[in-house]
XYZ file of C-alpha atoms in Angstrom:
752
model
C 274.733 102.618 249.188
C 277.923 101.878 251.061
C 279.006 98.471 252.217
C 281.717 100.075 254.334
C 281.689 99.468 258.070
C 280.012 102.168 260.154
C 280.381 102.833 263.844
C 278.075 101.142 266.324
C 276.861 104.562 267.436
C 275.888 105.499 263.882
C 274.059 102.198 263.569
C 271.996 102.863 266.681
C 271.364 106.466 265.589
C 269.677 105.046 262.513
C 267.978 102.307 264.523
C 266.417 104.905 266.826
C 264.926 106.731 263.842
C 263.484 103.543 262.366
C 262.260 102.275 265.739
C 260.383 105.556 266.257
C 258.557 105.169 262.940
C 255.233 103.425 262.445
C 253.549 102.053 259.359
C 250.154 103.413 258.471
C 247.750 103.883 255.589
C 247.615 107.607 254.836
C 244.456 109.050 253.297
C 245.647 110.903 250.196
C 242.365 112.640 249.361
C 242.281 116.370 250.040
C 240.282 117.977 252.847
C 237.346 118.774 250.574
C 236.852 115.066 249.878
C 237.396 114.040 253.505
C 234.807 116.600 254.647
C 232.163 115.526 252.119
C 228.764 116.255 253.695
C 230.216 116.681 257.191
C 228.629 120.055 257.980
C 225.190 118.989 256.784
C 225.388 115.644 258.595
C 226.220 117.414 261.853
C 223.291 119.814 261.416
C 220.873 117.006 260.584
C 222.009 114.964 263.575
C 221.392 117.921 265.867
C 217.870 118.340 264.450
C 217.164 114.623 264.849
C 218.453 114.677 268.436
C 216.267 117.664 269.345
C 213.172 115.991 267.938
C 213.913 112.662 269.620
C 214.528 114.285 273.012
C 210.975 115.640 273.070
C 209.465 112.273 272.156
C 211.638 110.352 274.585
C 210.474 112.521 277.476
C 207.008 111.084 276.862
C 208.465 107.567 276.645
C 210.150 107.955 280.041
C 206.925 109.136 281.637
C 205.054 106.195 280.140
C 207.666 103.686 281.333
C 207.610 105.162 284.861
C 203.833 104.780 284.976
C 204.210 101.206 283.732
C 206.765 100.439 286.467
C 204.399 101.780 289.090
C 201.467 99.805 287.745
C 203.408 96.542 287.474
C 204.910 96.802 290.967
C 201.536 97.669 292.446
C 200.008 94.690 290.717
C 197.624 96.942 288.804
C 198.678 96.777 285.127
C 195.146 97.738 284.155
C 195.809 101.256 285.445
C 198.576 101.772 282.894
C 197.905 104.319 280.133
C 195.754 103.134 277.274
C 197.546 105.184 274.548
C 200.044 103.500 272.218
C 203.137 104.724 274.093
C 201.732 103.673 277.470
C 200.582 100.299 276.205
C 203.978 99.607 274.635
C 205.814 100.617 277.829
C 203.525 98.447 279.962
C 204.178 95.414 277.753
C 207.949 95.988 277.812
C 208.166 96.419 281.601
C 205.946 93.377 282.161
C 208.197 91.273 279.932
C 211.342 92.527 281.658
C 209.988 91.720 285.113
C 208.778 88.310 283.933
C 212.285 87.135 283.026
C 213.401 83.958 284.765
C 216.924 85.275 285.327
C 218.250 88.832 285.487
C 222.006 89.544 285.681
C 223.219 91.706 288.549
C 224.400 94.355 286.061
C 220.853 94.919 284.763
C 219.219 98.227 285.861
C 216.159 96.259 287.038
C 218.064 93.595 288.984
C 217.194 94.874 292.487
C 213.617 95.693 291.481
C 213.206 92.280 289.824
C 214.650 90.487 292.857
C 212.326 92.284 295.258
C 209.300 92.002 292.989
C 209.629 88.278 292.393
C 210.250 87.607 296.110
C 207.421 89.807 297.377
C 204.938 88.666 294.779
C 205.307 85.104 295.879
C 204.952 85.982 299.575
C 202.591 88.705 300.725
C 202.327 91.179 297.866
C 203.190 94.872 297.957
C 203.616 95.033 301.746
C 206.677 92.797 301.488
C 208.184 94.659 298.545
C 209.926 97.383 300.583
C 211.993 95.082 302.821
C 212.801 92.802 299.881
C 213.995 95.753 297.818
C 216.122 97.084 300.689
C 217.732 93.662 301.082
C 218.413 93.423 297.356
C 220.008 96.889 297.305
C 222.141 96.075 300.346
C 223.385 92.913 298.650
C 224.153 94.925 295.511
C 226.127 97.497 297.498
C 228.151 94.787 299.203
C 228.915 93.100 295.883
C 229.723 96.428 294.203
C 232.161 97.355 296.983
C 233.875 93.974 296.730
C 234.201 94.331 292.964
C 235.550 97.858 293.300
C 238.175 96.640 295.773
C 239.232 93.821 293.445
C 239.421 96.197 290.491
C 241.478 98.713 292.445
C 243.910 96.027 293.577
C 244.223 94.112 290.330
C 244.166 96.716 287.569
C 246.196 99.762 286.594
C 244.680 102.398 284.343
C 246.755 102.955 281.207
C 244.350 105.371 279.528
C 241.005 106.936 280.420
C 239.376 108.594 277.416
C 236.201 109.766 279.112
C 237.542 113.291 279.624
C 240.302 113.593 277.010
C 242.326 111.737 274.399
C 244.788 110.768 277.166
C 247.771 111.775 275.051
C 247.065 109.209 272.335
C 247.666 110.152 268.709
C 244.921 110.024 266.113
C 244.807 110.001 262.334
C 242.240 109.299 259.662
C 239.508 111.222 257.884
C 238.422 113.442 260.801
C 240.998 112.920 263.574
C 240.024 116.079 265.467
C 236.451 114.864 266.009
C 237.162 111.449 267.538
C 236.765 112.482 271.176
C 233.269 112.701 272.611
C 233.407 113.983 276.179
C 229.702 113.939 277.032
C 227.965 111.258 275.045
C 226.579 111.348 271.530
C 224.429 109.283 269.176
C 225.307 107.316 266.053
C 222.666 107.517 263.330
C 221.992 104.124 261.718
C 223.021 104.159 258.043
C 220.194 101.788 257.086
C 217.447 99.630 258.515
C 214.351 100.220 260.660
C 216.132 102.036 263.492
C 216.898 105.759 263.554
C 219.899 105.559 265.850
C 222.303 102.686 266.199
C 223.371 103.458 269.753
C 224.274 106.118 272.270
C 228.020 106.795 272.219
C 229.697 106.761 275.618
C 232.310 109.401 276.490
C 235.590 108.376 274.873
C 237.148 108.047 271.430
C 234.798 107.059 268.623
C 235.344 106.877 264.861
C 231.720 106.798 263.644
C 230.173 109.875 265.219
C 228.942 110.909 261.759
C 229.668 107.928 259.505
C 231.337 104.540 259.596
C 233.110 105.547 256.401
C 235.255 107.940 258.441
C 238.080 105.511 259.136
C 240.460 106.298 261.966
C 243.480 105.134 263.927
C 244.389 105.914 267.535
C 247.810 105.035 268.909
C 249.489 105.331 272.263
C 253.004 106.518 272.929
C 255.586 103.842 273.636
C 255.356 102.392 277.139
C 257.265 99.629 278.965
C 255.374 96.411 279.514
C 255.015 95.422 283.143
C 251.986 93.108 283.329
C 250.832 89.865 281.762
C 247.667 91.245 280.139
C 246.210 94.445 278.724
C 242.447 94.936 278.376
C 240.554 97.558 276.404
C 236.893 98.535 276.814
C 235.889 98.782 273.164
C 233.000 98.559 270.747
C 233.266 98.255 267.000
C 232.740 96.191 263.910
C 233.388 95.603 260.219
C 236.860 94.129 260.864
C 238.106 96.894 263.158
C 240.751 95.694 265.546
C 243.316 96.459 268.221
C 246.999 95.538 268.118
C 249.708 95.444 270.737
C 252.955 96.259 268.936
C 256.096 95.168 270.772
C 259.577 96.403 269.913
C 258.008 98.112 266.866
C 257.415 94.739 265.214
C 254.398 95.517 263.038
C 254.197 92.415 260.814
C 251.897 90.347 262.999
C 251.305 87.221 260.869
C 253.063 84.648 263.040
C 252.582 82.454 266.071
C 254.536 84.616 268.513
C 252.587 87.794 267.761
C 249.265 86.529 266.438
C 247.575 86.623 269.860
C 248.394 90.322 270.150
C 245.861 91.187 267.438
C 242.218 91.231 268.461
C 239.249 91.875 266.179
C 235.959 92.747 267.791
C 232.329 92.763 266.710
C 230.414 94.498 269.499
C 227.647 97.068 269.217
C 228.211 98.174 272.813
C 231.485 98.379 274.784
C 232.971 95.101 275.920
C 236.335 94.075 277.310
C 238.960 92.771 274.872
C 242.034 91.219 276.509
C 245.467 90.874 274.908
C 248.142 88.618 276.430
C 251.518 90.311 276.605
C 253.509 87.160 275.897
C 256.519 85.375 277.332
C 257.461 87.348 280.396
C 261.226 86.963 280.130
C 261.116 88.077 276.510
C 258.710 90.988 276.627
C 258.703 92.439 280.141
C 260.037 95.975 280.143
C 260.110 96.089 276.350
C 258.899 99.084 274.357
C 255.342 98.651 273.209
C 252.400 100.641 271.983
C 248.732 100.014 271.359
C 246.770 100.966 268.281
C 243.088 100.663 267.418
C 242.246 100.762 263.722
C 239.412 100.587 261.245
C 239.985 97.963 258.581
C 241.127 100.158 255.665
C 243.716 101.830 257.890
C 245.548 98.590 258.641
C 249.013 98.442 257.083
C 249.293 94.643 257.432
C 246.081 92.605 257.697
C 246.265 89.130 259.231
C 244.723 86.471 257.015
C 244.370 83.688 259.552
C 242.298 85.445 262.210
C 239.077 83.505 262.908
C 239.396 81.352 259.813
C 240.045 84.307 257.549
C 236.680 85.964 258.312
C 238.039 89.444 258.911
C 240.530 89.258 256.063
C 237.637 88.371 253.749
C 235.661 91.377 254.992
C 238.609 93.671 254.374
C 239.228 92.254 250.907
C 235.635 92.252 249.642
C 234.099 95.357 251.214
C 233.728 98.275 248.811
C 231.883 100.721 251.082
C 234.782 101.706 253.330
C 232.668 101.186 256.459
C 234.371 100.148 259.684
C 234.269 101.632 263.184
C 235.441 101.490 266.774
C 234.879 103.190 270.116
C 237.053 102.972 273.237
C 236.826 104.523 276.691
C 239.353 102.725 278.934
C 242.571 100.714 278.779
C 243.926 98.816 281.795
C 246.921 96.609 282.565
C 246.679 93.544 284.812
C 248.297 90.232 285.710
C 245.175 88.098 286.057
C 243.596 86.574 282.947
C 240.170 88.213 283.452
C 239.236 91.847 282.674
C 237.788 94.279 285.263
C 234.419 93.482 286.795
C 231.334 95.645 286.374
C 230.873 97.653 289.587
C 227.065 97.603 289.256
C 226.360 101.318 288.751
C 223.175 100.728 286.731
C 221.098 98.752 289.264
C 222.249 101.050 292.065
C 220.770 103.995 290.177
C 217.338 102.698 291.211
C 218.027 102.934 294.939
C 215.343 105.245 296.325
C 217.725 106.730 298.883
C 217.730 106.892 302.704
C 216.194 104.062 304.685
C 213.366 106.276 305.903
C 212.042 106.483 302.339
C 209.943 103.382 301.873
C 210.447 101.453 298.658
C 206.976 101.358 297.180
C 205.621 101.212 293.672
C 205.280 104.990 293.707
C 208.777 105.777 295.047
C 210.418 103.277 292.700
C 208.500 104.721 289.750
C 209.480 108.240 290.783
C 213.126 107.202 291.066
C 212.883 105.535 287.652
C 211.426 108.667 286.109
C 214.064 110.918 287.700
C 217.020 108.737 286.698
C 215.857 108.147 283.123
C 214.824 111.768 282.616
C 218.214 112.924 283.896
C 219.936 110.569 281.445
C 217.959 111.870 278.461
C 218.400 115.481 279.570
C 222.109 114.974 280.189
C 222.562 113.464 276.753
C 220.556 116.238 275.081
C 222.558 118.897 276.919
C 225.874 117.252 276.046
C 226.602 116.314 279.657
C 225.811 112.595 279.831
C 228.059 110.378 281.925
C 229.206 106.890 280.998
C 226.633 105.359 283.363
C 223.839 107.465 281.886
C 224.901 106.439 278.374
C 224.815 102.776 279.382
C 221.323 103.273 280.809
C 220.119 104.948 277.613
C 221.463 102.074 275.521
C 219.645 99.621 277.795
C 216.405 101.565 277.355
C 216.966 101.658 273.592
C 217.657 97.934 273.253
C 214.645 97.018 275.391
C 212.230 99.142 273.381
C 211.547 101.764 276.057
C 212.695 104.582 273.761
C 211.028 104.894 270.373
C 213.494 104.271 267.547
C 211.400 103.031 264.625
C 210.844 105.757 261.988
C 207.237 104.607 261.638
C 206.602 105.620 265.263
C 208.280 109.023 265.053
C 205.907 111.133 263.005
C 206.572 112.658 259.613
C 209.484 115.048 260.161
C 212.088 112.768 261.762
C 211.954 110.160 258.953
C 212.537 112.947 256.417
C 215.609 114.099 258.331
C 216.873 110.525 258.638
C 216.414 109.832 254.929
C 218.364 112.970 254.005
C 221.086 112.003 256.501
C 221.395 108.528 255.000
C 221.527 109.818 251.434
C 224.365 112.217 252.286
C 226.190 109.538 254.281
C 225.901 107.104 251.383
C 227.536 109.716 249.143
C 230.709 109.848 251.233
C 233.378 108.231 249.023
C 235.651 105.410 250.038
C 238.836 107.321 250.703
C 242.017 106.544 248.815
C 244.937 105.423 250.921
C 248.645 104.887 250.378
C 251.229 103.040 252.425
C 253.157 105.546 254.520
C 255.049 105.933 257.758
C 254.629 108.354 260.636
C 256.671 109.478 263.609
C 254.394 110.314 266.524
C 255.191 111.122 270.107
C 258.565 111.768 271.692
C 260.339 108.980 269.828
C 263.041 106.635 271.016
C 266.796 107.083 271.394
C 268.455 103.676 271.330
C 271.270 102.611 273.585
C 274.359 101.144 271.958
C 274.214 97.424 272.694
C 277.677 96.220 273.587
C 278.553 93.313 271.316
C 274.926 93.301 270.188
C 273.621 92.177 273.580
C 270.303 93.845 274.546
C 271.040 93.056 278.188
C 274.214 95.192 278.044
C 273.065 98.693 277.037
C 275.786 101.286 276.659
C 275.707 104.986 275.844
C 272.604 106.531 274.310
C 272.876 107.204 270.566
C 270.664 110.227 269.765
C 268.576 110.065 266.607
C 270.440 112.149 264.049
C 272.083 112.090 260.641
C 274.920 109.617 260.269
C 278.437 110.744 261.017
C 279.929 108.473 258.351
C 277.922 110.351 255.698
C 279.000 113.778 256.885
C 276.843 114.828 259.818
C 276.432 118.634 260.086
C 278.061 120.332 263.046
C 274.658 121.357 264.433
C 271.147 120.046 263.855
C 267.797 121.694 264.725
C 266.607 120.441 268.093
C 262.933 121.081 267.335
C 262.734 118.965 264.171
C 261.769 115.272 264.046
C 264.765 113.003 263.605
C 263.244 111.394 260.524
C 262.905 114.815 258.900
C 266.530 115.603 259.753
C 267.621 112.321 258.167
C 265.506 112.960 255.056
C 266.793 116.523 254.751
C 270.359 115.276 255.050
C 269.844 112.657 252.364
C 268.162 115.117 249.968
C 270.483 118.033 250.703
C 272.168 119.732 247.761
C 275.333 119.639 249.877
C 275.226 115.841 250.001
C 277.016 114.586 246.855
C 276.282 110.918 247.509
C 272.526 111.044 246.817
C 272.850 112.845 243.488
C 275.717 110.609 242.361
C 273.826 107.441 243.254
C 270.686 108.561 241.431
C 272.551 109.719 238.326
C 274.476 106.459 238.265
C 271.278 104.422 238.516
C 269.673 106.281 235.620
C 272.877 105.861 233.584
C 272.903 102.158 234.405
C 269.278 101.804 233.314
C 269.965 103.495 229.976
C 273.377 101.981 229.171
C 273.116 98.642 230.935
C 276.111 99.492 233.127
C 276.675 102.354 235.533
C 279.542 104.819 235.488
C 280.151 103.080 238.805
C 279.496 99.457 237.904
C 278.500 98.513 241.471
C 275.381 100.662 241.531
C 274.478 99.568 245.073
C 277.933 100.122 246.524
C 279.708 103.474 246.359
C 281.997 102.595 249.228
C 285.599 101.516 249.381
C 284.707 97.964 248.356
C 282.829 99.111 245.242
C 284.333 99.678 241.801
C 285.908 102.979 240.843
C 283.947 105.156 238.373
C 284.993 104.861 234.754
C 284.341 108.601 234.181
C 284.436 110.363 237.581
C 284.322 113.883 236.119
C 281.279 112.975 234.027
C 279.523 111.543 237.076
C 280.168 114.692 239.120
C 279.117 116.957 236.260
C 275.833 115.115 235.755
C 275.193 115.026 239.510
C 275.774 118.773 239.848
C 273.393 119.573 236.989
C 270.860 117.104 238.382
C 270.714 119.105 241.624
C 270.715 122.471 239.812
C 267.734 121.357 237.705
C 265.616 120.571 240.749
C 266.408 116.849 240.925
C 264.442 116.363 237.690
C 264.798 112.765 236.517
C 263.008 113.607 233.282
C 265.548 116.335 232.468
C 268.419 114.002 233.393
C 267.147 111.305 231.026
C 266.619 113.876 228.270
C 270.207 115.060 228.643
C 271.703 111.556 228.592
C 269.722 110.222 225.625
C 270.673 113.319 223.607
C 274.362 112.431 223.781
C 276.413 110.884 220.987
C 277.365 108.048 223.344
C 273.746 106.966 223.772
C 272.907 107.346 220.077
C 275.930 105.400 218.840
C 275.744 101.946 217.274
C 276.257 98.800 219.298
C 278.804 97.625 216.718
C 282.297 98.165 218.178
C 284.756 100.165 216.041
C 287.881 98.380 214.754
C 290.298 97.496 217.567
C 287.949 98.514 220.409
C 287.299 94.966 221.538
C 291.027 94.342 222.009
C 291.807 97.641 223.751
C 288.677 97.880 225.963
C 286.922 94.489 226.065
C 284.540 95.603 228.855
C 283.631 98.779 226.912
C 284.230 100.947 229.992
C 285.163 103.860 227.718
C 281.881 103.611 225.777
C 283.383 103.458 222.313
C 280.053 101.953 221.259
C 276.605 101.421 222.770
C 276.500 98.276 224.911
C 274.318 95.520 223.521
C 271.370 95.127 225.927
C 268.720 92.483 226.280
C 265.179 93.758 226.737
C 263.975 93.793 230.318
C 261.182 91.462 231.363
C 258.357 93.993 231.137
C 259.608 95.221 227.767
C 259.674 91.694 226.326
C 255.999 91.377 227.162
C 255.228 94.877 225.838
C 257.016 94.131 222.553
C 255.049 90.927 222.061
C 251.813 92.857 222.570
C 252.907 95.811 220.425
C 253.986 93.691 217.447
C 250.801 91.627 217.613
C 248.688 94.784 217.732
C 247.215 93.875 221.131
C 248.953 96.496 223.311
C 246.600 98.754 225.274
C 248.379 102.122 225.369
C 245.985 103.820 227.827
C 247.662 105.792 230.599
C 247.225 105.975 234.364
C 244.753 104.229 236.616
C 244.662 100.790 238.161
C 246.070 97.980 236.057
C 244.311 95.082 237.732
C 245.229 91.394 237.612
C 246.299 89.884 234.302
C 242.948 88.127 234.050
C 240.292 89.946 236.058
C 237.864 87.696 237.892
C 240.077 84.601 237.860
C 239.286 83.544 234.314
C 236.038 85.295 233.576
C 237.290 88.789 232.918
C 239.109 90.453 230.038
C 242.877 89.915 229.723
C 245.035 92.821 230.797
C 246.969 94.061 227.756
C 248.295 97.279 229.250
C 251.988 98.093 229.450
C 254.164 96.270 231.925
C 254.374 99.222 234.311
C 250.641 98.772 234.964
C 250.776 95.064 235.661
C 249.350 93.646 238.852
C 252.127 91.981 240.840
C 251.369 89.344 243.441
C 254.416 88.595 245.526
C 253.446 84.991 246.216
C 252.759 84.195 242.540
C 254.844 86.289 240.165
C 254.344 85.884 236.435
C 256.594 83.119 235.089
C 257.674 85.178 232.077
C 258.738 88.061 234.316
C 260.804 85.765 236.515
C 262.445 84.002 233.562
C 263.576 87.326 232.110
C 265.095 88.473 235.412
C 262.378 90.700 236.865
C 263.397 91.201 240.515
C 261.435 89.881 243.446
C 258.634 92.245 244.347
C 259.689 92.312 248.001
C 263.125 93.869 247.462
C 264.753 96.764 245.660
C 267.369 96.137 242.987
C 269.760 98.787 241.758
C 270.891 96.920 238.645
C 268.980 93.970 237.268
C 270.661 90.829 236.104
C 270.597 90.198 232.368
C 270.920 86.481 231.784
C 270.860 84.432 228.600
C 269.687 80.946 229.535
C 267.929 78.085 227.685
C 264.801 78.573 229.768
C 264.108 81.856 228.010
C 264.076 80.210 224.585
C 261.886 77.397 225.899
C 259.448 79.930 227.327
C 259.146 81.751 223.997
C 258.532 78.403 222.309
C 255.903 77.059 224.695
C 254.298 79.877 226.678
C 250.527 80.224 225.978
C 250.771 84.017 226.100
C 253.431 84.013 223.361
C 251.326 81.641 221.246
C 248.293 83.910 221.683
C 250.247 86.939 220.465
C 251.538 84.997 217.450
C 247.955 84.073 216.573
C 246.778 87.688 216.950
C 249.690 88.997 214.861
C 249.014 86.443 212.124
C 245.328 87.341 212.031
C 246.144 91.031 211.731
C 248.761 90.387 209.041
C 246.416 88.253 206.918
C 243.765 90.980 207.038
C 246.132 93.862 206.233
C 248.376 92.342 203.535
C 245.847 91.006 201.049
C 247.201 91.391 197.512
C 250.870 91.599 198.525
C 253.367 89.105 197.178
C 254.667 86.416 199.490
C 258.144 87.919 199.792
C 256.657 91.387 200.522
C 254.500 89.937 203.272
C 257.468 88.174 204.831
C 259.612 91.321 204.659
C 256.856 93.296 206.332
C 256.543 90.810 209.191
C 260.323 90.731 209.601
C 260.495 94.534 209.768
C 257.653 94.725 212.312
C 259.444 92.257 214.570
C 263.065 93.393 214.259
C 262.891 96.937 212.927
C 264.834 96.291 209.723
C 264.515 94.560 206.360
C 265.799 90.990 206.148
C 269.137 90.172 204.601
C 268.921 87.973 201.468
C 269.921 84.887 203.434
C 267.308 85.653 206.097
C 264.623 86.184 203.443
C 265.541 82.873 201.818
C 265.364 81.083 205.167
C 261.910 82.512 205.870
C 260.663 81.536 202.414
C 261.977 78.016 202.900
C 260.176 77.793 206.253
C 256.890 78.911 204.654
C 257.220 76.281 201.945
C 258.023 73.618 204.516
C 254.966 74.488 206.630
C 252.756 74.648 203.541
C 253.794 71.094 202.713
C 253.185 70.017 206.307
C 249.667 71.493 206.281
C 249.057 70.317 202.657
C 248.173 73.816 201.456
C 247.711 74.828 197.848
C 248.744 78.217 196.478
C 245.230 79.644 196.918
C 244.969 78.848 200.642
C 248.598 79.563 201.526
C 248.017 83.327 201.763
C 245.158 83.014 204.266
C 245.983 79.985 206.380
C 246.027 81.084 210.041
C 248.176 78.140 211.166
C 250.984 78.837 208.721
C 251.227 82.555 209.409
C 250.995 82.023 213.172
C 254.011 79.712 212.832
C 255.905 82.400 210.901
C 255.097 84.990 213.558
C 256.120 82.577 216.302
C 259.473 81.967 214.590
C 260.145 85.716 214.444
C 259.299 86.059 218.152
C 261.946 83.416 218.812
C 264.677 85.222 216.895
C 267.430 86.135 219.341
C 267.570 89.620 217.849
C 263.976 90.184 218.998
C 265.222 90.232 222.610
C 268.083 92.696 222.128
C 268.516 96.414 221.470
C 271.215 97.067 218.895
């Protein structure tokens, strides 16, 4: 509120505070709402996991027997029960594939089996398997060397949160150190997937939105890749120089949405090297409802549409690693899954029996490790492979009677979790950033460091707490009772709103270039009482409107206009035009259409784009769309929605009169008012009806000349519509014209 020059150091003190602040969507529901059903969901998931572990032990045994039978060429020896038959069919189909990627757990077995089968049967299987494993080890070592040389680990979440900050519904539960399961919220599967060690937002429900953010770090590579899973419009953003509005060409590529049930690499290009290298950046991964600024153009608007239309609040992500690199491709898979099937030392022959035994040991260890809360990332990947390929039962119809009951209860409770309410907010996480003074504004010429603190030009205290966030120090300084500027500015704004002009006319400028107060002692007195009364705006308004100055007439006393033409001394109440929202409210109130209900969401003016009911609530509840503001609001000087305005303009231009003459909304209110008047004034004389309409519109009885003019207008319209005396009292057209004329009276727009 000062246009005065401030020192460069003060400027960068403030810049450091703002640059250390991040936008976010804060959940405003209390803990009871955020923890809806959490305890019961956790208990049910544990019961489901215990029951599944017992069944899956049988599935592993059946699959091991099927592996042995298939490799030995004796599928007829496989078990004849349902589990054994299913496992035999699955293994047979997996080995019958025409191509198997190296990363597949069966790749070495498949390679050896297909080679040996075509040559000399089981006797050739051992050497073929050994050769396949040797080739895998060579390839894995080469990939590991390339990964070690080409990638730098930025964060590894498998053991901890790696110093990243988390927020959301249940931020303390995001880290899973030893694997977990996600229960499917619907469908014919009990679990959606096994959760690898790392950070995960949907351990209990996809309604538990979350955000994880890194500290600031300097960019030093051309690309950053994240190993993530997720869906429902979740995404990752690379924020550079704290620029969080990402809807443009330069930054659009730094936002990546992902739809992946299992972890996959997502790569973000850093950008122009000369521009961004060494710059402050941070990464954030978010569920859709926690995004402060959602990009509309991504993938043809697909994800924006999901975010706009979804009413369930479901969205999720999981992440386990983040790496930096200069090449365009992400890290390569180092083939841990197929190497799990290596039977061991060379002296152990690779036969159907030894391979089956190795299979059973590896898969049993994975299930046991998961059940004991000790599963590794590789074991989790193996379990997901088994799940996807039908080697672990997951259909409720195959799991007996008890597990489906538990799953149904789980899903009912999960469905009852509400969509959390959020509000735009800011947060200061991590150590923050102290900006260097840029000499002559040149970033390449950093000078002394300007610590984040309250501004010296506004009266910085001699000492400030070292353990408090800089943003809190700034806020405390602004709201301090010892800071006269805040109270004066607020009191002056309220005064300006009530009187049309502030005690200091330049409400946005209290500096040396602003106007001097007309009543400085009054301003200080009101400001002091404002602070004493707990900064109560309601009490301040009550005090001001109780004064003689506010309650005085807008008619100037004799001689006042010559002595004080600007009315700085308040000899009379300034004449004020109604503000834009009030013009609309008055039209609705006079017509009898105003909806006086309080609180809640206002909604668009016409819900459903033409098919819904019109919104007749007060102006403070109106839906404002920045790209398409209401024409009436703009014409009557409502400010742009994207900026704050201390004192609104109050213009008197021809466009306002034209709007009242031609606007469909004004015509609709005239019609409604006329209809109400016809119904409520039956039996009254014509002059009484006109006086009543006049009083409803302007708050006073008409002067004789005004009454005569109205009567003449009625007679003129009656002639135009060819009305007789009997139909004159009930003709909707005539009385709508009368109401429309009264709406267009200049006095209707002003407070006297």
